[in-house]
C-alpha positions as YAML, in Angstrom:
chain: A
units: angstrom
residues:
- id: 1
  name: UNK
  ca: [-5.11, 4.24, 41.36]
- id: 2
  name: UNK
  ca: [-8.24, 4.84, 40.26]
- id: 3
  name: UNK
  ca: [-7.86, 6.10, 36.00]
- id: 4
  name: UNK
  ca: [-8.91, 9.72, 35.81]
- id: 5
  name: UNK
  ca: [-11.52, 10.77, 33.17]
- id: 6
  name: UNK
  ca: [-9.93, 9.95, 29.67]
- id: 7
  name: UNK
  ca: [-8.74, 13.44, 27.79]
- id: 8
  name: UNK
  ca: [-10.96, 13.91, 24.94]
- id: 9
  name: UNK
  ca: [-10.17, 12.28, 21.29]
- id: 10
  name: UNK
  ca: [-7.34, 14.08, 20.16]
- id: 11
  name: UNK
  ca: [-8.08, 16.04, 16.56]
- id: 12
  name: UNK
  ca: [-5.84, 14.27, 14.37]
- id: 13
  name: UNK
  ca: [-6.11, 14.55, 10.81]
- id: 14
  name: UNK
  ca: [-7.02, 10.68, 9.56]
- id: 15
  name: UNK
  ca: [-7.42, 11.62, 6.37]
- id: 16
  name: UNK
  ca: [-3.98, 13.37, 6.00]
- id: 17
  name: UNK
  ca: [-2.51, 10.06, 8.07]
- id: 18
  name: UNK
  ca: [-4.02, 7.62, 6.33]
- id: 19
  name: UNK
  ca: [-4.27, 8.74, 2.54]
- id: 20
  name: UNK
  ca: [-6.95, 7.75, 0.10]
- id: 21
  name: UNK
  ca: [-4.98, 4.34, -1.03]
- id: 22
  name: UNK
  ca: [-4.87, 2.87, 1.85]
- id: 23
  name: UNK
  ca: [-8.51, 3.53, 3.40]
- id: 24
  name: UNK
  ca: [-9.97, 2.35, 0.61]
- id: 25
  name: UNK
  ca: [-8.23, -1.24, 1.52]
- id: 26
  name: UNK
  ca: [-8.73, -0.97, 5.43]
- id: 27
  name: UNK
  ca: [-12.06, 0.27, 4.98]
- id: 28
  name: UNK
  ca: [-12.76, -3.41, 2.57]
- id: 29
  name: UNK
  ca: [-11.38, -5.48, 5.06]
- id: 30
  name: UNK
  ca: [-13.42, -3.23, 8.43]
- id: 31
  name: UNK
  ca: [-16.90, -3.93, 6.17]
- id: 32
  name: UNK
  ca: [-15.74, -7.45, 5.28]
- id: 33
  name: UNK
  ca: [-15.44, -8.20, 9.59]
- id: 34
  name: UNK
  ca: [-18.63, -6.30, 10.38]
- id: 35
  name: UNK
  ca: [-21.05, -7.98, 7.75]
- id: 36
  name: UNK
  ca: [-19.42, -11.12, 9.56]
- id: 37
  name: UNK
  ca: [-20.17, -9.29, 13.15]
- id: 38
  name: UNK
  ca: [-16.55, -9.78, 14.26]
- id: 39
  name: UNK
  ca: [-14.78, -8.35, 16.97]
- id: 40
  name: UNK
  ca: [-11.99, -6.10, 16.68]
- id: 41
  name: UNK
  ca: [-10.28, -3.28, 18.09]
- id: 42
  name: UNK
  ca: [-7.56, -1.62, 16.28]
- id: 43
  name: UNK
  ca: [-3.74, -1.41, 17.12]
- id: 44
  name: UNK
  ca: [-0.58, -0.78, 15.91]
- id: 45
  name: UNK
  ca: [0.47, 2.70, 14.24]
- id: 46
  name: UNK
  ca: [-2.88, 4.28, 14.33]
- id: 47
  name: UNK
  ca: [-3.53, 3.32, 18.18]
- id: 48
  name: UNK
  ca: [-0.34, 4.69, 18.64]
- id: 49
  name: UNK
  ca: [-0.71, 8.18, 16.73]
- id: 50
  name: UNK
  ca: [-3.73, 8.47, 18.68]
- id: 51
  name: UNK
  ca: [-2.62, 7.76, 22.40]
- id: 52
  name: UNK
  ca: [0.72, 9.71, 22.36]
- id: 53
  name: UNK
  ca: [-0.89, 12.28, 20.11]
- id: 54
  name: UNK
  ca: [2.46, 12.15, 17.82]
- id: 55
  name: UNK
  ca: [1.11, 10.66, 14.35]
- id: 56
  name: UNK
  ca: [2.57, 8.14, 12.41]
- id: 57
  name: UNK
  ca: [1.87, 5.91, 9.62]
- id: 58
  name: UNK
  ca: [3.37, 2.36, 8.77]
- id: 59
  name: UNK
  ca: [1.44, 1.40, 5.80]
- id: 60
  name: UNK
  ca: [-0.49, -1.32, 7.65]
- id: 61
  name: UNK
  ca: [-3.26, -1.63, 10.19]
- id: 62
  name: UNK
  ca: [-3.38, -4.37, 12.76]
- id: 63
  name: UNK
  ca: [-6.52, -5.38, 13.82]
- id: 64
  name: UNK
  ca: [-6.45, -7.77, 17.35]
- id: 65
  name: UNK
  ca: [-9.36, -10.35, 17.54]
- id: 66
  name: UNK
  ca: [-9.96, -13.02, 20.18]
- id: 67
  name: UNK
  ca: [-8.51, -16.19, 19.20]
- id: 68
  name: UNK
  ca: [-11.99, -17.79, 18.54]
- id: 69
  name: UNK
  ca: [-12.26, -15.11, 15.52]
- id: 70
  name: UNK
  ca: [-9.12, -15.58, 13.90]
- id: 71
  name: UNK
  ca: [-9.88, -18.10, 10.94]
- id: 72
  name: UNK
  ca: [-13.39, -15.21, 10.34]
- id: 73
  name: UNK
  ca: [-11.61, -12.68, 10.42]
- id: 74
  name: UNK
  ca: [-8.82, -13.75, 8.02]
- id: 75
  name: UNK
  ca: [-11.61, -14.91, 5.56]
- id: 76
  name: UNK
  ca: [-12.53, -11.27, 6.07]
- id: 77
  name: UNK
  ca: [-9.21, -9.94, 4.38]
- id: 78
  name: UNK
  ca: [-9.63, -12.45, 1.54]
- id: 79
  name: UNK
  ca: [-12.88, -11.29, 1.14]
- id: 80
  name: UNK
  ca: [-11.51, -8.30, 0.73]
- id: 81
  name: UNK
  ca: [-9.26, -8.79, -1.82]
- id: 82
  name: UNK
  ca: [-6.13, -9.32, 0.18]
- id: 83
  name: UNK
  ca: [-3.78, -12.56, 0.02]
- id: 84
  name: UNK
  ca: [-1.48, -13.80, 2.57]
- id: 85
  name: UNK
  ca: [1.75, -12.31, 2.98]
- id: 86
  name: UNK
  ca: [3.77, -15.41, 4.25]
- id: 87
  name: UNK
  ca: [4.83, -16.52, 0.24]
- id: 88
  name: UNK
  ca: [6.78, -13.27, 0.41]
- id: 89
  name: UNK
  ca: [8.02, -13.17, 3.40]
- id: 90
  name: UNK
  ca: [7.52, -15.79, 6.33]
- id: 91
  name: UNK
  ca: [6.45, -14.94, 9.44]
- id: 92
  name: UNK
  ca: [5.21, -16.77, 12.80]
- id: 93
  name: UNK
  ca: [1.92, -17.77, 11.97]
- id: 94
  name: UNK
  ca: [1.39, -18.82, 15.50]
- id: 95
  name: UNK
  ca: [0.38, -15.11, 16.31]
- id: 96
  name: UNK
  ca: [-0.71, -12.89, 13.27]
- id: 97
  name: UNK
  ca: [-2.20, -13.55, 9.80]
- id: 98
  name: UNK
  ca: [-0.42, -11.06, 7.28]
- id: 99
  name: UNK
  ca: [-2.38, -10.00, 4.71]
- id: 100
  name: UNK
  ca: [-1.52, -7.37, 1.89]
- id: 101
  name: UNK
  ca: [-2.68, -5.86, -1.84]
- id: 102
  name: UNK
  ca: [0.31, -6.98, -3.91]
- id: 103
  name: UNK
  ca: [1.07, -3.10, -3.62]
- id: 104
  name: UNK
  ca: [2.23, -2.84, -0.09]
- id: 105
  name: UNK
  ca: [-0.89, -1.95, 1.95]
- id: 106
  name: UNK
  ca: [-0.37, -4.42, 4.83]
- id: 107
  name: UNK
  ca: [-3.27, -5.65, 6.87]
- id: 108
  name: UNK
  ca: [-2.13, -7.72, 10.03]
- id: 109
  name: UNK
  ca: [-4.86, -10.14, 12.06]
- id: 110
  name: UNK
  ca: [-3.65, -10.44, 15.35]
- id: 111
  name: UNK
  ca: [-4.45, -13.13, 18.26]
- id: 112
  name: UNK
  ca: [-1.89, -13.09, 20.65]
- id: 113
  name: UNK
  ca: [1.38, -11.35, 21.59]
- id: 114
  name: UNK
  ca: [4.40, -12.01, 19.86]
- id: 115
  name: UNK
  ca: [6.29, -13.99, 22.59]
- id: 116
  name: UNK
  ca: [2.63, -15.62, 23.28]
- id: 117
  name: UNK
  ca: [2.72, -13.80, 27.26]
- id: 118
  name: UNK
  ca: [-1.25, -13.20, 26.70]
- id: 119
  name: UNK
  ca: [-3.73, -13.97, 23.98]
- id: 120
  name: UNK
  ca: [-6.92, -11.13, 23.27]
- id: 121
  name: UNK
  ca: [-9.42, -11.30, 25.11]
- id: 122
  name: UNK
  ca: [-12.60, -9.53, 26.37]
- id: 123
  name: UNK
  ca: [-10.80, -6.43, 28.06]
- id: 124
  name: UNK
  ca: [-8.52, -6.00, 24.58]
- id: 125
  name: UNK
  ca: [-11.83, -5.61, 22.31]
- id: 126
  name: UNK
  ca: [-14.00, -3.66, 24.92]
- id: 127
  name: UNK
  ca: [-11.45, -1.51, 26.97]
- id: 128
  name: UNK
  ca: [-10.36, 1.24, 24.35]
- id: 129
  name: UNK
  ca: [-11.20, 4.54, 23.50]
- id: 130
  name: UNK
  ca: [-13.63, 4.92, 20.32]
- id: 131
  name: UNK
  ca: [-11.99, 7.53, 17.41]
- id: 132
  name: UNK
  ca: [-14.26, 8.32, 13.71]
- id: 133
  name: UNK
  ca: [-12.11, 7.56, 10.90]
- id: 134
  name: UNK
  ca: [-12.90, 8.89, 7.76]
- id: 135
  name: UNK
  ca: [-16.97, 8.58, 9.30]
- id: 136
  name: UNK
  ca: [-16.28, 5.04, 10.66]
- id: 137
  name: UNK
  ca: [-16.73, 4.85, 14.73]
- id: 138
  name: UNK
  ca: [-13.62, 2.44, 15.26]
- id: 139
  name: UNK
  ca: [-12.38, 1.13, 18.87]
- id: 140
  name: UNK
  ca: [-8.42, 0.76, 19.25]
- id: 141
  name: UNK
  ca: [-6.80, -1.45, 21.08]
- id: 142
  name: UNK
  ca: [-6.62, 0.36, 25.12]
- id: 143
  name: UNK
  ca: [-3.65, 2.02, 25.93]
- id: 144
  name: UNK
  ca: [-2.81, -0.09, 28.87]
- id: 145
  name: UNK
  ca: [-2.95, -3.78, 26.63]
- id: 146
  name: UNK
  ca: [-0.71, -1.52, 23.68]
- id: 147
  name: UNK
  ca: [1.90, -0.77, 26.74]
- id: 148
  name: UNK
  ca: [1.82, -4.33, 27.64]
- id: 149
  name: UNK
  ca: [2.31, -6.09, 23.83]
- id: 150
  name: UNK
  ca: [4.94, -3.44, 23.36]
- id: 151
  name: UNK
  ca: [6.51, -3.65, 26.72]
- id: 152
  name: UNK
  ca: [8.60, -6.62, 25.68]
- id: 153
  name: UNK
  ca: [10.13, -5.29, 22.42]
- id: 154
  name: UNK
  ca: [13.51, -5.15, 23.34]
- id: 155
  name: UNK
  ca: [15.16, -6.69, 19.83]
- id: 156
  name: UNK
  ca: [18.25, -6.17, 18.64]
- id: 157
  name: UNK
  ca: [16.54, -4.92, 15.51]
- id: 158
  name: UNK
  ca: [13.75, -2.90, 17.40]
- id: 159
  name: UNK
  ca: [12.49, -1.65, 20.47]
- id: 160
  name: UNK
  ca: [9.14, -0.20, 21.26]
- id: 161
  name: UNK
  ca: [10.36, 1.61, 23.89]
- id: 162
  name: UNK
  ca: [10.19, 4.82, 22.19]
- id: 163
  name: UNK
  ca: [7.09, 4.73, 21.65]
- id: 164
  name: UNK
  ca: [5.58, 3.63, 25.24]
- id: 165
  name: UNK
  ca: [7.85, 7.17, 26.45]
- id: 166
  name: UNK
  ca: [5.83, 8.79, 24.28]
- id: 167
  name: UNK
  ca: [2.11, 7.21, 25.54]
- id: 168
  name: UNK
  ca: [3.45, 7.77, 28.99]
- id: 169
  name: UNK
  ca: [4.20, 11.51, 28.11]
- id: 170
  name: UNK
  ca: [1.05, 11.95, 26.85]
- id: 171
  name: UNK
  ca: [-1.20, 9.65, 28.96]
- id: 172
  name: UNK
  ca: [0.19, 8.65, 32.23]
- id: 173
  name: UNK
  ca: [-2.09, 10.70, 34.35]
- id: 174
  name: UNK
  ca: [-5.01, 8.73, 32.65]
- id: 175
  name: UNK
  ca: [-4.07, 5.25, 32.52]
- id: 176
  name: UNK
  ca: [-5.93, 2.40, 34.51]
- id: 177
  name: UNK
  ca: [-2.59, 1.77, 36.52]
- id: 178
  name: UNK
  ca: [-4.51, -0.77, 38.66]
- id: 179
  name: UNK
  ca: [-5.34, -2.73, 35.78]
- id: 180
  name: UNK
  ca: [-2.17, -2.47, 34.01]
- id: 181
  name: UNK
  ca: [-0.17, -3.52, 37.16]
- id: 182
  name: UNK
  ca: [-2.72, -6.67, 37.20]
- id: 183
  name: UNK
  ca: [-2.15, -7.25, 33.49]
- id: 184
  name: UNK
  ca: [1.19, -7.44, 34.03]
- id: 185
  name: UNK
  ca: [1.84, -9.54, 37.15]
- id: 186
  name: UNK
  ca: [5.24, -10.92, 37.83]
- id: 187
  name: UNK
  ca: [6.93, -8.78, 34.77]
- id: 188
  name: UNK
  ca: [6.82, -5.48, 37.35]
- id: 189
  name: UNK
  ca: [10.41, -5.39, 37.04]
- id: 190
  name: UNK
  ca: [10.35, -4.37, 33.29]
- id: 191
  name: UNK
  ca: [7.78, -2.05, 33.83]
- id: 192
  name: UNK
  ca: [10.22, -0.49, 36.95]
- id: 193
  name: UNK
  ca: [12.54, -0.35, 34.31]
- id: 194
  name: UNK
  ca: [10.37, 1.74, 31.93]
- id: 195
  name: UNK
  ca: [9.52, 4.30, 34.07]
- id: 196
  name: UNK
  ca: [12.99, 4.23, 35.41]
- id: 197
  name: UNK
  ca: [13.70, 5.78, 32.31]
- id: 198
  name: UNK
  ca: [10.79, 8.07, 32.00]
- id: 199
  name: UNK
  ca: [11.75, 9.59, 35.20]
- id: 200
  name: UNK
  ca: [15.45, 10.22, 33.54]
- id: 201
  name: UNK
  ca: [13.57, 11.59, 30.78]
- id: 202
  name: UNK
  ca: [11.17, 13.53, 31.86]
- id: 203
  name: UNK
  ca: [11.78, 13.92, 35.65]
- id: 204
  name: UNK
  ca: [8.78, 16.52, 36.75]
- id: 205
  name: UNK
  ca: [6.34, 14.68, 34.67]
- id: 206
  name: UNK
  ca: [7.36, 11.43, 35.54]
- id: 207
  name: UNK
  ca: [6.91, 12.39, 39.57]
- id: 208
  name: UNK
  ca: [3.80, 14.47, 38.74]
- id: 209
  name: UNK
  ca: [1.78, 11.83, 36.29]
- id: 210
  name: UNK
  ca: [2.71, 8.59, 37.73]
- id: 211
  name: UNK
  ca: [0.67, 7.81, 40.96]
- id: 212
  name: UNK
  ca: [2.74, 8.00, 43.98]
- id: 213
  name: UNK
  ca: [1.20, 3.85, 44.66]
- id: 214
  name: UNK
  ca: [2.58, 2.88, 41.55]
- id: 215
  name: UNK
  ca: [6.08, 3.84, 42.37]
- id: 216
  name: UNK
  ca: [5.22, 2.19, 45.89]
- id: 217
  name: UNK
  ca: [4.30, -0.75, 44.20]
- id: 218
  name: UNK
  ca: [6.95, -1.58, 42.12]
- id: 219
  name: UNK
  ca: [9.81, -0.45, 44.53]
- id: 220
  name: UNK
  ca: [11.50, 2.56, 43.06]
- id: 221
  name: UNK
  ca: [11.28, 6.33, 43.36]
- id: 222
  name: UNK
  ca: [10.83, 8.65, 40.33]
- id: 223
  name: UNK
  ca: [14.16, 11.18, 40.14]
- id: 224
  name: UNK
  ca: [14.62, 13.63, 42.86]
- id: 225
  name: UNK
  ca: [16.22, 16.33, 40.95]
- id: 226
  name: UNK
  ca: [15.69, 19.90, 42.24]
- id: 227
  name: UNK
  ca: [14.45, 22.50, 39.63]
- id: 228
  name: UNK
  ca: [13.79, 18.93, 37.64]
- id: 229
  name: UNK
  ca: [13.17, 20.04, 33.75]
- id: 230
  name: UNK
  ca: [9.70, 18.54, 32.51]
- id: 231
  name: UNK
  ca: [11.38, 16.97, 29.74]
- id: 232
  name: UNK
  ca: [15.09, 16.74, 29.78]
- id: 233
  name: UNK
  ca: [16.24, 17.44, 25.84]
- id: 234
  name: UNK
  ca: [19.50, 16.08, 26.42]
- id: 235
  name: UNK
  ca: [18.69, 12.95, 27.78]
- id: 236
  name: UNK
  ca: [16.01, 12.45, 24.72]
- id: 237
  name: UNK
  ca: [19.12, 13.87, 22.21]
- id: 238
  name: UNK
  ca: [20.89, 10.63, 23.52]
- id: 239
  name: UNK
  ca: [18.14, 8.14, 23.48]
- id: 240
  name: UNK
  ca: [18.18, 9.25, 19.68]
- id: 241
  name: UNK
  ca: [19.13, 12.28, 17.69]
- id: 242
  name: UNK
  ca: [16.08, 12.59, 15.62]
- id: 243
  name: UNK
  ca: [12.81, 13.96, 16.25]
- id: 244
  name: UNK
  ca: [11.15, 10.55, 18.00]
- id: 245
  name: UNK
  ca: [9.37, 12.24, 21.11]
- id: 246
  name: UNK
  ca: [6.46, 14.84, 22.51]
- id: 247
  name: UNK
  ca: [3.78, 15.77, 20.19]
- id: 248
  name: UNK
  ca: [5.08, 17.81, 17.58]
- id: 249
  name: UNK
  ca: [3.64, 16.12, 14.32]
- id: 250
  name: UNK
  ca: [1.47, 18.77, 12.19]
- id: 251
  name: UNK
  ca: [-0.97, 16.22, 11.96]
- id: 252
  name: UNK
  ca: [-1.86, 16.25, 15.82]
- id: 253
  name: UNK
  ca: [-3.54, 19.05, 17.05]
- id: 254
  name: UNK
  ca: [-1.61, 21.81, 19.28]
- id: 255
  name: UNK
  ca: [0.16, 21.09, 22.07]
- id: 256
  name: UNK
  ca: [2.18, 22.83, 24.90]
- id: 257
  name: UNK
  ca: [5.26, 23.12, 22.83]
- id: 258
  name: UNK
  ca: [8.35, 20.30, 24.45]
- id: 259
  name: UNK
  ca: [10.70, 22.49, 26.58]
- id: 260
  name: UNK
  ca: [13.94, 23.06, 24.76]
- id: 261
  name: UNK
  ca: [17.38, 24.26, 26.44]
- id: 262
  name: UNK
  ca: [18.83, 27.88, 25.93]
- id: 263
  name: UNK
  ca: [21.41, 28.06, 22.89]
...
């Protein structure tokens, strides 16, 4: 299970994703942490856009640091400028310092996972790929620890599963499935569950991405459908109506367009 050479960066646009405004604060906060010579990798939105090659901007950048770094790091935002966030709204300060401009540019500090499975540590700051933003070498947060954190985001009010469909449609054949299965352990029965439905979804590149061991390993079998569609539009239609999946932003660079069915 060995990961295969990553794909190259994929060209997106970071200028047209994340516009002037907000660079100039993220950009405050990134010189702030390196004069300090913190640690951190960058998540959220922006990790996303670039591992499932579909862009997508939230208006805040989460930046994970070890635990150890936290209190630097969120001197690093008030250095910047930034306040805490928790007078407007309060959050769970047990895993994320929220920090914003008063104008809603939003920059999140993040330690641990929200449901505290796993706190940062070496592999989250040293594992990920390396994009330039706006001339800035930046490391995200890898693909296989942004699976993980978002693995468990099953709210009533939100579920990530959407977008981990979308990094397995994109990077499944890539991912360091030996490390992922190790990172997480005795929760292989949620991941089952995820690629249960990413074989539904996307039946021929569900059985042609995912390693045949992985299957093996977590006890299931991807769909056996003959003449099995690559993506099956219906099934995405009912997972959600609008345009949520494959990697048809204009701000990613070209793709093999999504199969569609005959009118």
């Amino acid at each position: 299970m060995d990961p295969a050479s990553p794909p190259a960066s994929p060209a997106i646009d970071w200028c047209a994703l994340v516009p002037d405004d907000q660079w100039a604060i993220y950009h405050r906060v990134i010189e702030a942490a390196q004069k300090r010579g913190i640690r951190f990798v960058i998540g959220g939105g922006l990790a996303f856009s670039h591992y499932a090659n579909r862009c997508r901007n939230t208006k805040d950048m989460d930046l994970y640091v070890a635990p150890a770094e936290r209190e630097a790091m969120i001197e690093a935002t008030r250095a910047a400028g930034l306040r805490d966030y928790y007078d407007e709204k309060p959050y769970d300060r047990k895993w994320i310092y929220r920090s914003h401009n008063g104008e809603g540019i939003i920059v999140d500090i993040i330690w641990q996972m929200a449901n505290y499975r796993a706190q940062v540590d070496d592999d989250w700051l040293t594992r990920g790929d390396l994009v330039e933003i706006r001339g800035v070498s930046l490391r995200l947060l890898p693909a296989e620890e942004l699976m993980w954190a978002k693995l468990y985001i099953l709210q009533r009010d939100r579920c990530d599963w959407g977008d981990l469909l979308n990094i397995l449609y994109n990077r499944a054949a890539t991912l360091d499935w030996k490390h992922f299965l190790q990172r997480i352990g005795n929760d292989k029965p949620v991941l089952a569950a995820l690629l249960e439905v990413f074989s539904w979804a996307c039946p021929e590149k569900a059985h042609e991405l995912v390693p045949g061991e992985v299957w093996r390993t977590l006890g299931i079998t991807p769909a056996q459908i003959p003449h099995a569609p690559e993506v099956d539009r219906e099934h995405i239609r009912m997972l959600d109506s609008r345009d949520w999946f494959g990697p048809t932003s204009p701000l990613a660079p070209a793709s093999p367009p999504v199969p569609t069915p005959a009118s």
